[in-house]
Coordinates of C-alpha atoms and ligand atoms in Angstrom, one line a residue:
M1167 CA -7.8 4.2 -58.2
K1168 CA -5.2 5.9 -56.1
K1169 CA -7.6 8.5 -54.9
S1170 CA -10.3 6.0 -53.8
F1171 CA -7.5 4.1 -51.9
R1172 CA -6.7 7.2 -50.0
N1173 CA -10.3 7.7 -48.9
K1174 CA -10.4 4.2 -47.5
I1175 CA -9.9 3.4 -43.8
T1176 CA -7.4 0.7 -43.1
L1177 CA -8.8 -2.3 -41.3
I1178 CA -6.3 -1.8 -38.4
T1179 CA -7.7 1.7 -37.8
V1180 CA -11.1 0.2 -37.6
V1181 CA -10.2 -2.6 -35.2
V1182 CA -8.2 -0.2 -32.9
L1183 CA -11.1 2.4 -32.9
F1184 CA -13.6 -0.3 -32.0
L1185 CA -11.7 -1.7 -29.1
W1186 CA -10.6 1.8 -27.9
L1187 CA -14.1 3.1 -27.8
K1188 CA -15.5 -0.1 -26.4
T1189 CA -13.0 -0.1 -23.5
Y1190 CA -13.7 3.6 -22.7
I1191 CA -17.5 2.8 -22.8
A1192 CA -16.8 -0.2 -20.5
Y1193 CA -14.8 2.1 -18.1
K1194 CA -17.8 4.5 -17.9
T1195 CA -20.6 1.9 -17.6
S1196 CA -19.1 -1.2 -16.0
F1197 CA -16.5 0.1 -13.4
H1198 CA -17.0 2.7 -10.8
M1199 CA -13.9 4.9 -11.2
D1200 CA -13.8 8.2 -9.3
I1201 CA -12.8 10.9 -11.8
E1202 CA -11.9 14.1 -10.0
N1203 CA -11.0 16.5 -12.8
P1204 CA -10.9 16.9 -16.6
M1205 CA -7.3 15.8 -16.8
Q1206 CA -8.1 12.4 -15.2
Q1207 CA -11.0 12.2 -17.6
F1208 CA -8.7 12.8 -20.5
I1209 CA -6.1 10.2 -19.2
L1210 CA -8.9 7.8 -18.9
F1211 CA -10.0 8.4 -22.4
I1212 CA -6.6 7.9 -24.1
N1213 CA -5.2 5.2 -21.9
P1214 CA -6.3 2.1 -23.9
L1215 CA -4.9 3.6 -27.1
S1216 CA -1.1 3.0 -26.9
F1217 CA -1.4 -0.6 -26.0
L1218 CA -4.0 -1.3 -28.7
L1219 CA -1.8 0.5 -31.3
F1220 CA 1.1 -1.6 -30.4
I1221 CA -0.6 -5.0 -30.3
F1222 CA -2.6 -4.5 -33.5
G1223 CA 0.5 -2.9 -35.1
I1224 CA 2.1 -6.3 -35.1
A1225 CA -0.3 -7.3 -37.8
L1226 CA 1.5 -4.8 -40.1
F1227 CA 4.5 -7.2 -40.2
F1228 CA 2.4 -10.1 -41.7
K1229 CA 2.8 -10.2 -45.4
R1230 CA -0.2 -12.5 -46.2
E1231 CA -3.6 -10.8 -45.9
K1232 CA -5.2 -14.0 -44.5
V1233 CA -2.7 -14.3 -41.6
R1234 CA -3.0 -10.6 -40.9
N1235 CA -6.8 -10.8 -40.7
R1236 CA -6.7 -13.9 -38.6
Y1237 CA -4.3 -12.2 -36.1
L1238 CA -6.5 -9.1 -35.9
M1239 CA -9.6 -11.2 -35.3
T1240 CA -7.9 -13.4 -32.7
M1241 CA -6.4 -10.4 -30.8
S1242 CA -9.7 -8.6 -30.9
F1243 CA -11.5 -11.5 -29.5
L1244 CA -8.8 -12.2 -26.8
L1245 CA -8.7 -8.5 -25.6
S1246 CA -12.5 -8.3 -25.6
F1247 CA -12.6 -11.4 -23.6
L1248 CA -10.1 -10.0 -21.1
L1249 CA -12.1 -6.8 -20.8
Y1250 CA -15.3 -8.8 -20.2
A1251 CA -13.6 -11.1 -17.7
N1252 CA -12.8 -7.9 -15.7
V1253 CA -16.3 -6.7 -16.0
V1254 CA -17.7 -9.9 -14.6
F1255 CA -14.9 -10.1 -11.9
Y1256 CA -15.6 -6.4 -11.0
R1257 CA -19.3 -7.2 -10.5
F1258 CA -18.3 -9.6 -7.8
F1259 CA -15.3 -8.2 -6.2
N1260 CA -15.2 -4.5 -7.1
D1261 CA -11.7 -5.0 -8.2
F1262 CA -9.6 -5.8 -11.3
I1263 CA -8.2 -9.2 -11.9
T1264 CA -4.6 -9.8 -10.9
L1265 CA -2.4 -12.8 -11.9
P1266 CA -1.7 -14.0 -8.3
L1267 CA -5.4 -13.8 -7.6
L1268 CA -6.2 -15.9 -10.6
F1269 CA -4.2 -18.6 -9.0
Q1270 CA -5.9 -18.1 -5.6
T1271 CA -8.5 -20.4 -6.5
S1272 CA -9.9 -20.5 -3.0
N1273 CA -11.3 -17.1 -3.6
F1274 CA -13.6 -18.5 -6.4
A1275 CA -14.7 -21.5 -4.3
D1276 CA -17.0 -19.3 -2.3
L1277 CA -18.9 -18.2 -5.5
G1278 CA -20.5 -21.5 -6.5
N1279 CA -23.6 -21.2 -8.7
S1280 CA -24.1 -17.6 -8.0
A1281 CA -21.4 -16.9 -10.5
W1282 CA -23.9 -17.6 -13.3
E1283 CA -26.1 -14.8 -12.1
E1284 CA -23.4 -12.3 -13.0
F1285 CA -23.5 -13.1 -16.6
K1286 CA -26.3 -11.0 -18.3
W1287 CA -27.8 -11.5 -21.7
Y1288 CA -26.8 -8.0 -22.8
D1289 CA -23.2 -8.8 -22.2
I1290 CA -23.2 -9.8 -25.8
F1291 CA -22.5 -6.1 -26.5
Y1292 CA -19.0 -6.5 -25.1
F1293 CA -18.3 -8.6 -28.2
I1294 CA -20.3 -6.6 -30.7
D1295 CA -17.2 -5.2 -32.4
V1296 CA -15.6 -8.7 -32.7
I1297 CA -18.8 -9.8 -34.4
L1298 CA -18.8 -6.8 -36.7
L1299 CA -15.1 -7.4 -37.6
G1300 CA -16.1 -11.0 -38.5
F1301 CA -18.7 -9.7 -41.0
M1302 CA -16.2 -7.2 -42.4
L1303 CA -13.7 -9.9 -43.1
K1304 CA -16.3 -11.9 -44.8
F1305 CA -18.0 -9.2 -46.9
K1306 CA -15.1 -6.8 -47.3
P1307 CA -17.0 -3.5 -47.5
S1308 CA -15.4 -1.2 -50.0
I1309 CA -14.7 1.7 -47.6
I1310 CA -12.2 -0.5 -45.8
S1311 CA -8.6 -1.1 -47.1
F1312 CA -7.3 -4.6 -46.4
K1313 CA -3.8 -3.7 -47.6
T1314 CA -1.0 -3.4 -45.2
L1315 CA 0.9 -0.1 -44.9
S1316 CA 4.0 1.0 -46.7
K1317 CA 7.3 0.9 -44.8
M1318 CA 7.1 4.7 -44.3
N1319 CA 3.6 4.6 -43.0
R1320 CA 4.4 1.8 -40.7
R1321 CA 7.2 3.8 -39.2
A1322 CA 4.8 6.7 -38.8
Y1323 CA 2.3 4.4 -37.1
F1324 CA 4.7 3.2 -34.5
L1325 CA 6.0 6.6 -33.9
I1326 CA 2.4 7.6 -33.1
A1327 CA 2.0 4.6 -30.8
T1328 CA 5.2 5.5 -28.9
A1329 CA 4.1 9.1 -28.7
M1330 CA 0.8 8.1 -27.2
L1331 CA 2.5 5.8 -24.7
F1332 CA 4.7 8.6 -23.4
L1333 CA 1.9 11.1 -23.4
N1334 CA -0.1 8.8 -21.3
L1335 CA 2.7 7.9 -18.9
G1336 CA 3.7 11.6 -18.7
L1337 CA 0.3 12.8 -17.8
S1338 CA -0.2 10.0 -15.3
E1339 CA 3.1 10.9 -13.6
V1340 CA 1.9 14.4 -13.2
E1341 CA -1.4 13.3 -11.9
R1342 CA -0.1 10.5 -9.6
P1343 CA 3.7 10.8 -9.0
Q1344 CA 5.6 7.4 -8.8
L1345 CA 2.5 5.6 -9.9
L1346 CA 4.4 2.5 -11.2
T1347 CA 7.1 2.3 -8.5
R1348 CA 4.6 2.7 -5.7
T1349 CA 2.0 0.5 -7.3
F1350 CA -0.9 2.1 -5.5
D1351 CA -4.4 1.0 -5.8
R1352 CA -5.4 -1.1 -8.8
E1353 CA -8.2 1.3 -9.6
M1354 CA -5.5 4.0 -9.8
L1355 CA -3.3 2.0 -12.1
V1356 CA -6.2 1.2 -14.5
K1357 CA -7.4 4.8 -14.4
N1358 CA -4.0 6.0 -15.4
I1359 CA -2.3 3.4 -17.6
G1360 CA -5.4 1.6 -18.8
T1361 CA -6.6 -1.9 -18.3
Y1362 CA -4.4 -3.5 -21.0
N1363 CA -1.1 -1.9 -19.8
Y1364 CA -2.1 -2.6 -16.4
H1365 CA -2.3 -6.4 -17.1
L1366 CA 1.0 -6.3 -18.9
Y1367 CA 2.6 -4.6 -15.8
D1368 CA 1.0 -7.1 -13.5
V1369 CA 2.5 -10.0 -15.5
L1370 CA 5.9 -8.5 -15.5
L1371 CA 5.8 -7.9 -11.8
Q1372 CA 4.5 -11.5 -11.2
S1373 CA 7.1 -13.1 -13.4
K1374 CA 9.9 -11.4 -11.8
S1375 CA 8.9 -12.5 -8.3
S1376 CA 8.1 -16.0 -9.4
A1377 CA 11.5 -16.5 -10.9
Q1378 CA 13.2 -15.3 -7.6
R1379 CA 10.9 -17.7 -5.7
A1380 CA 11.5 -20.6 -8.0
L1381 CA 15.2 -20.4 -7.5
A1382 CA 15.0 -20.4 -3.7
D1383 CA 15.4 -23.5 -1.5
G1384 CA 15.2 -24.1 2.2
S1385 CA 18.9 -24.2 2.7
E1386 CA 19.1 -20.4 2.5
L1387 CA 17.2 -20.2 5.8
V1388 CA 20.0 -21.8 7.8
D1389 CA 22.1 -18.6 7.9
I1390 CA 19.1 -16.5 8.6
E1391 CA 17.9 -18.7 11.5
N1392 CA 21.4 -18.6 13.0
Y1393 CA 21.5 -14.9 12.7
V1394 CA 18.0 -14.5 14.3
D1395 CA 18.9 -16.9 17.1
A1396 CA 22.1 -15.0 17.9
S1397 CA 20.3 -11.7 18.1
Y1398 CA 17.3 -12.9 20.1
A1399 CA 16.4 -10.5 22.9
K1400 CA 15.2 -12.4 26.1
P1401 CA 11.9 -11.2 27.4
N1402 CA 11.7 -9.1 30.5
D1403 CA 10.7 -11.3 33.4
E1404 CA 8.5 -8.7 35.0
L1405 CA 6.5 -7.8 31.9
F1406 CA 6.3 -11.1 30.1
G1407 CA 2.7 -12.1 30.1
I1408 CA 1.4 -9.0 31.9
A1409 CA -1.3 -8.5 29.4
K1410 CA -2.2 -12.2 28.9
G1411 CA -5.6 -12.7 27.3
K1412 CA -6.3 -8.9 26.9
N1413 CA -7.8 -7.6 23.6
V1414 CA -5.1 -6.0 21.4
I1415 CA -6.0 -2.8 19.8
V1416 CA -3.4 -1.3 17.4
V1417 CA -3.9 2.1 15.9
S1418 CA -1.9 2.9 12.8
V1419 CA -1.9 6.9 13.1
E1420 CA -1.6 8.3 9.6
S1421 CA 1.4 10.5 8.8
T1422 CA 2.0 11.4 12.4
Q1423 CA 5.7 12.3 13.2
N1424 CA 7.0 12.6 16.6
F1425 CA 8.0 16.2 16.4
V1426 CA 4.4 17.2 17.1
I1427 CA 4.3 15.5 20.5
N1428 CA 4.6 17.9 23.4
N1429 CA 5.0 20.6 20.9
K1430 CA 3.1 23.8 20.1
V1431 CA 2.2 25.9 17.0
N1432 CA 1.1 29.5 17.5
D1433 CA 1.4 28.8 21.2
Q1434 CA -1.3 26.1 21.0
E1435 CA -0.7 22.4 21.8
I1436 CA -0.8 20.2 18.7
T1437 CA -1.6 17.0 20.5
P1438 CA -3.0 17.8 23.8
F1439 CA -4.6 14.3 24.2
L1440 CA -1.5 12.3 23.2
N1441 CA 0.6 14.4 25.5
Q1442 CA -1.6 13.3 28.3
F1443 CA -2.1 9.7 27.2
I1444 CA 1.7 9.0 26.8
K1445 CA 2.0 9.8 30.5
E1446 CA -0.3 6.8 31.3
S1447 CA 1.5 4.6 28.8
F1448 CA 4.9 3.2 27.9
Y1449 CA 6.1 5.9 25.5
F1450 CA 9.0 5.4 23.2
D1451 CA 10.6 8.6 22.3
N1452 CA 13.3 7.3 20.1
F1453 CA 11.2 5.2 17.8
Y1454 CA 11.5 5.4 14.0
H1455 CA 9.4 4.4 11.0
Q1456 CA 11.2 2.1 8.6
T1457 CA 8.9 2.2 5.6
G1458 CA 9.7 2.5 2.0
Q1459 CA 7.5 3.2 -1.0
G1460 CA 4.7 1.1 0.4
K1461 CA 4.0 3.8 3.1
T1462 CA 1.2 2.7 5.3
S1463 CA 1.2 -0.7 4.1
D1464 CA 4.9 -1.1 4.7
A1465 CA 4.4 0.0 8.3
E1466 CA 1.6 -2.7 8.6
F1467 CA 4.0 -5.2 7.0
L1468 CA 6.8 -4.3 9.5
V1469 CA 4.4 -4.6 12.5
E1470 CA 2.9 -8.0 11.4
N1471 CA 6.2 -9.8 10.3
S1472 CA 9.0 -8.0 12.1
L1473 CA 10.7 -8.0 8.6
Y1474 CA 11.7 -5.1 6.5
P1475 CA 9.6 -3.9 3.5
L1476 CA 11.2 -3.8 0.1
S1477 CA 13.4 -1.0 -1.2
R1478 CA 11.2 -0.5 -4.3
G1479 CA 7.5 -1.2 -4.7
A1480 CA 5.1 -2.2 -2.0
V1481 CA 5.5 -5.7 -0.7
F1482 CA 1.8 -5.8 -0.1
F1483 CA 1.5 -5.8 -3.9
T1484 CA 4.5 -7.8 -4.9
H1485 CA 4.5 -10.6 -2.6
S1486 CA 1.1 -11.0 -1.3
G1487 CA 1.1 -14.7 -2.1
N1488 CA 4.0 -15.5 0.2
Q1489 CA 3.8 -17.5 3.3
F1490 CA 4.0 -15.3 6.5
N1491 CA 4.2 -15.9 10.1
S1492 CA 2.4 -12.8 11.1
L1493 CA 1.4 -11.2 14.4
A1494 CA -2.2 -11.9 13.5
E1495 CA -1.5 -15.5 12.8
R1496 CA 0.2 -16.0 16.2
L1497 CA -2.7 -14.3 17.9
Q1498 CA -5.2 -16.3 16.0
E1499 CA -3.4 -19.5 17.1
N1500 CA -3.8 -18.2 20.6
G1501 CA -7.6 -17.7 20.4
Y1502 CA -7.9 -14.3 19.2
F1503 CA -10.4 -13.0 16.7
T1504 CA -8.1 -11.1 14.2
N1505 CA -9.4 -8.1 12.2
A1506 CA -8.4 -5.0 10.5
M1507 CA -10.6 -1.8 10.3
H1508 CA -10.0 0.9 7.7
A1509 CA -12.8 2.9 6.1
N1510 CA -11.2 2.9 2.7
N1511 CA -11.5 0.8 -0.5
R1512 CA -10.5 -2.7 0.3
S1513 CA -8.2 -3.1 -2.6
F1514 CA -6.1 -0.1 -1.6
W1515 CA -2.6 -1.4 -1.1
N1516 CA -3.9 -4.8 -2.2
R1517 CA -5.1 -5.2 1.4
D1518 CA -7.9 -7.4 0.5
I1519 CA -5.5 -10.1 -0.7
M1520 CA -2.6 -9.4 1.7
Y1521 CA -4.8 -9.5 4.8
K1522 CA -5.8 -13.0 3.8
S1523 CA -2.0 -14.0 3.7
L1524 CA -1.5 -12.3 7.0
S1525 CA -4.4 -14.3 8.6
Y1526 CA -6.8 -11.6 9.3
E1527 CA -10.1 -13.2 9.7
R1528 CA -12.1 -10.1 8.9
F1529 CA -11.5 -6.8 7.2
Y1530 CA -13.9 -4.0 8.1
D1531 CA -13.5 -1.8 5.1
V1532 CA -15.4 1.2 3.7
K1533 CA -18.6 -0.9 3.1
D1534 CA -18.7 -1.7 6.9
Y1535 CA -19.0 1.9 7.7
D1536 CA -21.7 4.6 7.2
V1537 CA -19.8 7.0 5.1
N1538 CA -21.4 10.0 3.6
E1539 CA -20.6 13.4 2.4
D1540 CA -21.0 15.0 5.8
N1541 CA -18.6 12.7 7.6
S1542 CA -16.0 12.7 4.9
V1543 CA -13.1 14.9 4.1
N1544 CA -9.8 14.7 2.0
W1545 CA -9.2 10.9 1.4
G1546 CA -12.6 9.7 2.9
M1547 CA -14.2 9.1 6.2
K1548 CA -13.2 11.4 9.1
D1549 CA -11.4 9.8 12.0
I1550 CA -13.9 10.8 14.6
P1551 CA -16.8 8.9 13.0
F1552 CA -14.5 6.2 12.0
F1553 CA -13.5 5.5 15.6
E1554 CA -17.1 5.9 16.8
Q1555 CA -18.4 3.2 14.4
S1556 CA -15.3 1.0 15.0
V1557 CA -16.1 0.8 18.7
E1558 CA -19.7 -0.3 17.7
H1559 CA -18.1 -3.1 15.6
M1560 CA -15.8 -4.0 18.5
K1561 CA -18.7 -4.4 20.9
E1562 CA -20.0 -7.2 18.5
M1563 CA -16.7 -8.9 18.4
K1564 CA -15.8 -12.3 19.9
K1565 CA -13.2 -11.7 22.8
P1566 CA -10.4 -11.6 23.0
F1567 CA -9.8 -9.8 19.7
Y1568 CA -7.0 -8.2 17.9
S1569 CA -8.0 -5.2 15.9
K1570 CA -5.7 -3.0 13.8
L1571 CA -7.4 0.4 13.0
I1572 CA -5.9 2.8 10.3
T1573 CA -6.7 6.4 10.5
L1574 CA -7.0 8.6 7.3
T1575 CA -7.8 12.3 8.0
N1576 CA -4.2 13.3 8.6
H1577 CA -3.2 12.4 5.1
H1578 CA -1.4 14.5 2.5
P1579 CA -2.6 17.1 1.2
F1580 CA -4.1 17.5 4.8
Y1581 CA -7.4 19.1 3.7
Y1582 CA -9.9 19.6 6.5
D1583 CA -13.3 21.1 7.1
K1584 CA -13.6 24.3 9.0
E1585 CA -15.7 22.8 11.7
D1586 CA -12.8 20.4 12.5
Q1587 CA -10.3 23.0 13.0
F1588 CA -9.2 23.3 16.6
I1589 CA -6.1 25.2 16.2
D1590 CA -4.8 27.8 13.7
E1591 CA -2.6 27.0 10.7
F1592 CA 1.1 27.6 10.7
N1593 CA 2.3 30.5 8.7
S1594 CA 5.0 29.5 6.2
N1595 CA 5.5 29.1 2.4
S1596 CA 4.3 25.6 2.6
G1597 CA 0.5 25.2 2.8
T1598 CA 1.1 21.5 3.3
L1599 CA 2.9 22.1 6.5
N1600 CA 0.6 24.8 7.6
R1601 CA -2.4 22.6 7.3
Y1602 CA -0.6 19.5 8.8
F1603 CA -0.7 21.0 12.3
V1604 CA -4.5 21.3 12.0
T1605 CA -5.1 17.8 10.8
V1606 CA -2.8 16.3 13.3
R1607 CA -4.8 18.1 16.0
Y1608 CA -8.0 16.7 14.6
T1609 CA -6.6 13.2 14.6
D1610 CA -5.5 13.8 18.3
E1611 CA -9.0 14.7 19.1
S1612 CA -10.4 11.6 17.4
L1613 CA -8.0 9.5 19.5
K1614 CA -9.4 11.2 22.6
R1615 CA -12.9 10.3 21.5
F1616 CA -11.9 6.8 20.7
I1617 CA -10.4 6.2 24.2
E1618 CA -13.6 7.7 25.8
E1619 CA -15.8 5.4 23.7
L1620 CA -13.7 2.4 24.6
K1621 CA -14.0 3.3 28.3
E1622 CA -17.8 3.7 27.9
S1623 CA -18.2 0.4 26.2
G1624 CA -16.1 -1.3 28.9
I1625 CA -13.6 -2.5 26.4
Y1626 CA -10.9 -0.3 27.6
E1627 CA -10.1 -2.1 30.8
D1628 CA -9.7 -5.4 29.0
S1629 CA -7.4 -4.2 26.3
I1630 CA -3.9 -3.1 25.6
I1631 CA -3.8 -0.2 23.3
V1632 CA -0.9 0.3 20.9
M1633 CA -0.4 3.4 18.8
Y1634 CA 2.2 4.1 16.2
G1635 CA 2.8 6.8 13.5
D1636 CA 3.0 5.0 10.2
H1637 CA 5.5 7.2 8.4
Y1638 CA 6.4 10.9 7.8
G1639 CA 3.8 13.3 6.7
I1640 CA 6.0 16.1 5.7
S1641 CA 8.5 15.3 3.0
E1642 CA 11.8 16.9 2.3
N1643 CA 10.1 19.1 -0.3
H1644 CA 9.0 21.3 2.7
N1645 CA 12.5 21.7 4.3
E1646 CA 12.3 25.4 4.1
A1647 CA 9.1 25.7 6.0
M1648 CA 10.1 23.0 8.4
S1649 CA 13.3 24.8 9.1
Q1650 CA 11.3 27.8 9.9
Y1651 CA 9.1 25.9 12.3
L1652 CA 12.0 24.1 14.1
G1653 CA 14.2 27.1 14.1
K1654 CA 17.2 25.2 12.6
D1655 CA 18.6 24.0 9.3
I1656 CA 17.4 20.6 8.0
T1657 CA 20.7 18.8 7.6
P1658 CA 20.7 15.1 6.8
F1659 CA 21.0 14.5 10.5
V1660 CA 17.9 16.5 11.3
S1661 CA 16.0 14.9 8.4
T1662 CA 16.8 11.5 9.9
Q1663 CA 15.6 12.6 13.3
L1664 CA 12.3 13.7 11.8
Q1665 CA 11.7 10.1 10.9
K1666 CA 10.8 9.5 14.5
V1667 CA 7.2 8.6 14.9
P1668 CA 5.1 8.3 18.1
F1669 CA 4.8 4.8 19.6
L1670 CA 3.1 3.9 22.8
I1671 CA 1.6 0.9 24.6
H1672 CA -1.1 1.4 27.1
I1673 CA -1.7 -1.4 29.5
P1674 CA -4.4 -1.0 32.1
G1675 CA -3.2 -0.9 35.6
T1676 CA 0.3 -0.1 34.7
E1677 CA 2.1 3.2 35.2
G1678 CA 3.4 5.2 32.4
K1679 CA 7.1 5.4 31.5
V1680 CA 9.2 7.0 28.9
I1681 CA 11.6 4.6 27.2
S1682 CA 14.4 6.2 25.2
K1683 CA 16.0 3.1 23.5
V1684 CA 16.5 3.6 19.8
S1685 CA 13.9 1.4 18.2
G1686 CA 11.6 1.1 15.2
Q1687 CA 8.4 -0.5 13.8
I1688 CA 10.2 -3.8 13.3
D1689 CA 10.3 -4.2 17.1
I1690 CA 6.5 -4.1 17.6
R1691 CA 5.7 -7.7 16.9
P1692 CA 8.0 -9.4 19.5
T1693 CA 7.2 -6.6 22.1
I1694 CA 3.5 -7.2 21.8
L1695 CA 3.7 -11.0 21.8
H1696 CA 5.8 -11.0 24.9
L1697 CA 3.5 -8.7 26.8
L1698 CA 0.7 -11.3 26.0
G1699 CA 2.9 -14.1 27.3
I1700 CA 3.5 -15.6 23.9
N1701 CA 6.9 -16.9 23.2
T1702 CA 8.8 -15.8 20.0
K1703 CA 12.0 -17.7 20.6
N1704 CA 11.6 -19.8 17.5
D1705 CA 10.1 -17.2 15.2
I1706 CA 12.0 -15.8 12.3
Q1707 CA 11.8 -12.1 13.0
L1708 CA 14.3 -9.3 12.9
G1709 CA 13.0 -7.0 15.6
H1710 CA 13.6 -7.2 19.4
D1711 CA 11.4 -6.9 22.4
L1712 CA 11.8 -3.4 23.5
F1713 CA 11.4 -4.2 27.2
S1714 CA 14.2 -6.7 27.0
E1715 CA 17.6 -6.0 28.7
D1716 CA 19.3 -7.3 25.5
N1717 CA 17.8 -4.8 23.2
D1718 CA 20.2 -3.5 20.7
D1719 CA 19.5 0.2 20.4
L1720 CA 19.5 0.2 16.6
A1721 CA 17.0 1.5 14.0
V1722 CA 17.7 0.6 10.5
F1723 CA 15.9 2.5 7.7
R1724 CA 14.9 0.9 4.5
D1725 CA 17.2 3.1 2.5
G1726 CA 20.3 2.0 4.5
R1727 CA 20.4 5.0 7.0
F1728 CA 20.6 3.9 10.5
V1729 CA 20.4 5.3 14.1
T1730 CA 22.4 4.0 17.1
K1731 CA 22.5 5.1 20.6
D1732 CA 25.0 7.8 19.9
Y1733 CA 25.3 8.1 16.1
V1734 CA 23.3 8.6 13.1
Y1735 CA 24.5 7.3 9.7
A1736 CA 22.9 9.5 6.9
D1737 CA 24.1 10.9 3.5
N1738 CA 27.1 8.4 3.6
K1739 CA 28.3 10.3 6.7
C1740 CA 28.4 9.5 10.4
W1741 CA 26.8 12.1 12.6
D1742 CA 27.4 12.6 16.3
K1743 CA 24.0 12.9 18.1
S1744 CA 25.4 15.1 20.8
T1745 CA 26.8 17.8 18.5
E1746 CA 24.5 17.1 15.5
E1747 CA 27.7 17.4 13.4
V1748 CA 29.5 15.1 11.1
T1749 CA 32.1 13.0 12.9
D1750 CA 34.7 10.3 11.9
K1751 CA 33.1 7.5 9.9
K1752 CA 34.8 4.9 12.1
Y1753 CA 32.1 5.4 14.8
C1754 CA 29.5 4.2 12.4
E1755 CA 31.5 1.5 10.8
P1756 CA 30.9 -1.3 13.4
Y1757 CA 27.2 -1.2 12.6
M1758 CA 27.5 -1.1 8.8
E1759 CA 27.9 -4.7 8.1
K1760 CA 25.1 -5.7 10.5
V1761 CA 22.8 -3.2 8.9
A1762 CA 23.6 -4.6 5.4
T1763 CA 23.2 -8.2 6.6
E1764 CA 19.9 -7.5 8.1
L1765 CA 18.4 -5.9 5.2
E1766 CA 19.7 -8.5 2.8
Y1767 CA 18.3 -11.4 5.0
S1768 CA 15.0 -9.7 5.0
D1769 CA 15.0 -9.3 1.3
R1770 CA 16.0 -12.9 0.8
I1771 CA 13.2 -14.1 3.0
I1772 CA 10.7 -12.1 0.9
Y1773 CA 12.0 -12.7 -2.6
G1774 CA 12.5 -16.4 -1.9
D1775 CA 9.3 -16.8 0.0
L1776 CA 11.5 -18.7 2.5
L1777 CA 9.1 -18.8 5.3
R1778 CA 7.4 -21.6 3.3
F1779 CA 10.4 -23.8 4.3
F1780 CA 10.1 -22.8 8.0
D1781 CA 8.5 -25.4 10.1
P1782 CA 7.8 -23.8 13.5
D1783 CA 6.9 -27.2 15.1
K1784 CA 10.3 -28.6 14.1
A1785 CA 11.9 -25.5 15.5
K1786 CA 10.1 -25.7 18.8
K1787 CA 11.6 -29.1 19.6
Ligands
GP9_2376 C1 -5.0 4.4 2.4 C2 -4.1 4.8 3.4 C3 -3.1 5.8 2.9 O1 -5.8 3.3 2.6 O2 -3.6 3.8 4.1 O3 -1.9 5.3 2.4 P1 -0.5 6.0 2.3 O4 -0.6 6.9 1.1 O5 -0.4 6.8 3.6 O6 0.5 4.9 2.2
MN2377 MN1 -0.1 6.4 5.6

């Protein structure tokens, strides 16, 4: 008797095995997930397991067999249904379901009857294990044990479940550092932590932000409005409206830091084109990125809203359902066709959803480009073909338009094809930095081609062109190599200075000028709008028009560091810019409160979704 029991498989094992294998088969057959190496394959294979072990493990606590079986059956059906819902959703959107998305019913409105076409007869296979389970519960085959586990075995069971979870998270962390805090692409999340854990994570993220939103009310906006009013920078009379009605082309230049401008490696210029182009443009040489974990998307957020991104996570993911008063929205109100162009997966950084909240009318994503093996490297399509094909799209656009283009080639780990190498690599202990110069040089070349194409198509003369570096490319992990390149130690002061990114505005018919005010990405929105002659007096924004006389010469970093005209606050110390040494903290103190207030106000706006209480018409009175 005892022996035969031992040879039996417990029901719970069967249920877990069924769903585990089914999920893995669904991964391989119903979703297109790029698997780059055996480790990723292994993670994909084990990732449904920990969740399934936990969720079905709950059944072990039910004493009555009937309740236990009913629980297993219900959960098995619900999870199969969730998996299947994702499959159908994926057939439409090439994406996984998210909670905020489920509530954005307008998305579904477009589908209409064609939704039915996505259901196939063979979809019954997604439920085959549930049906089998039903039979098993009815006919109770003798090889299956319907008993629950002893206390000891139950403990062992949960120990295995926990171990699986940590193994999964550990391997994912190695494959994709900061996966959970940076919340990358949903595909990446599902690939690493599995579809079920992903949904759990999505629910947690969502409930946290809904709670904060629910507790907010309009009165919180009063202080913020007063603050924004008091720090409003009056537009420059000469430049206000100078580019009225022109197309606006904004280029987010991937990972490009300012130290490469007017600089050489192995005696070769790194950015020959930009060095020339800044002479014909307004070039800001004391301009900083202000991004956090959301990297490129944070930069986009700063530019669009003139608000700070969040200190953890990517606001593009966490608050895509908020109400915004974006640059695109203002341009759209003023007759612009607003669009974003980026030859990557549309769900990366949740752009497909966030761009709708930001009022982009059209997102030209990877599907709008002819991308193939020959014109791709590293993360995807190379910048030169990307710009070439983008100009083709621009020719078709209704004018005036606002296009935001995001480059990709100069992205960590900075891999390139030999044929795209215009300068030699640097020679240090960091391959990353060594290659960085080569890929920056390539992106510079692509910008040159872009401008040439714009000139040929006649768009150039009718457009203002804005370029900004989105964030750093070389992290502090490469300080030793960086120090070799710069010929000095990388102190916290130097690190802060390395967060400068290029920023330029080209206006046809206007002479170039270098502007050395301390500034940051948060200032782009008011600066552009004023050039176009669009008033921002009543807008809730934390940046300042960089051409204004009242500009505040201050750049606040998301992590609390800041830069003023003469000082840098970093590593809890105040640094004198002229000596590059630590000085008395009292010189930084006057700014500290302002910096903290500003970051706090920005956070309050986002967490409370406060702009939904803002009535621009009322404000305009
Ligand atoms: C991907 C690109 C890169 O679409 O924007 O994102 P990053 O890793 O730089 O934030
Ligand atoms: Mn980036």
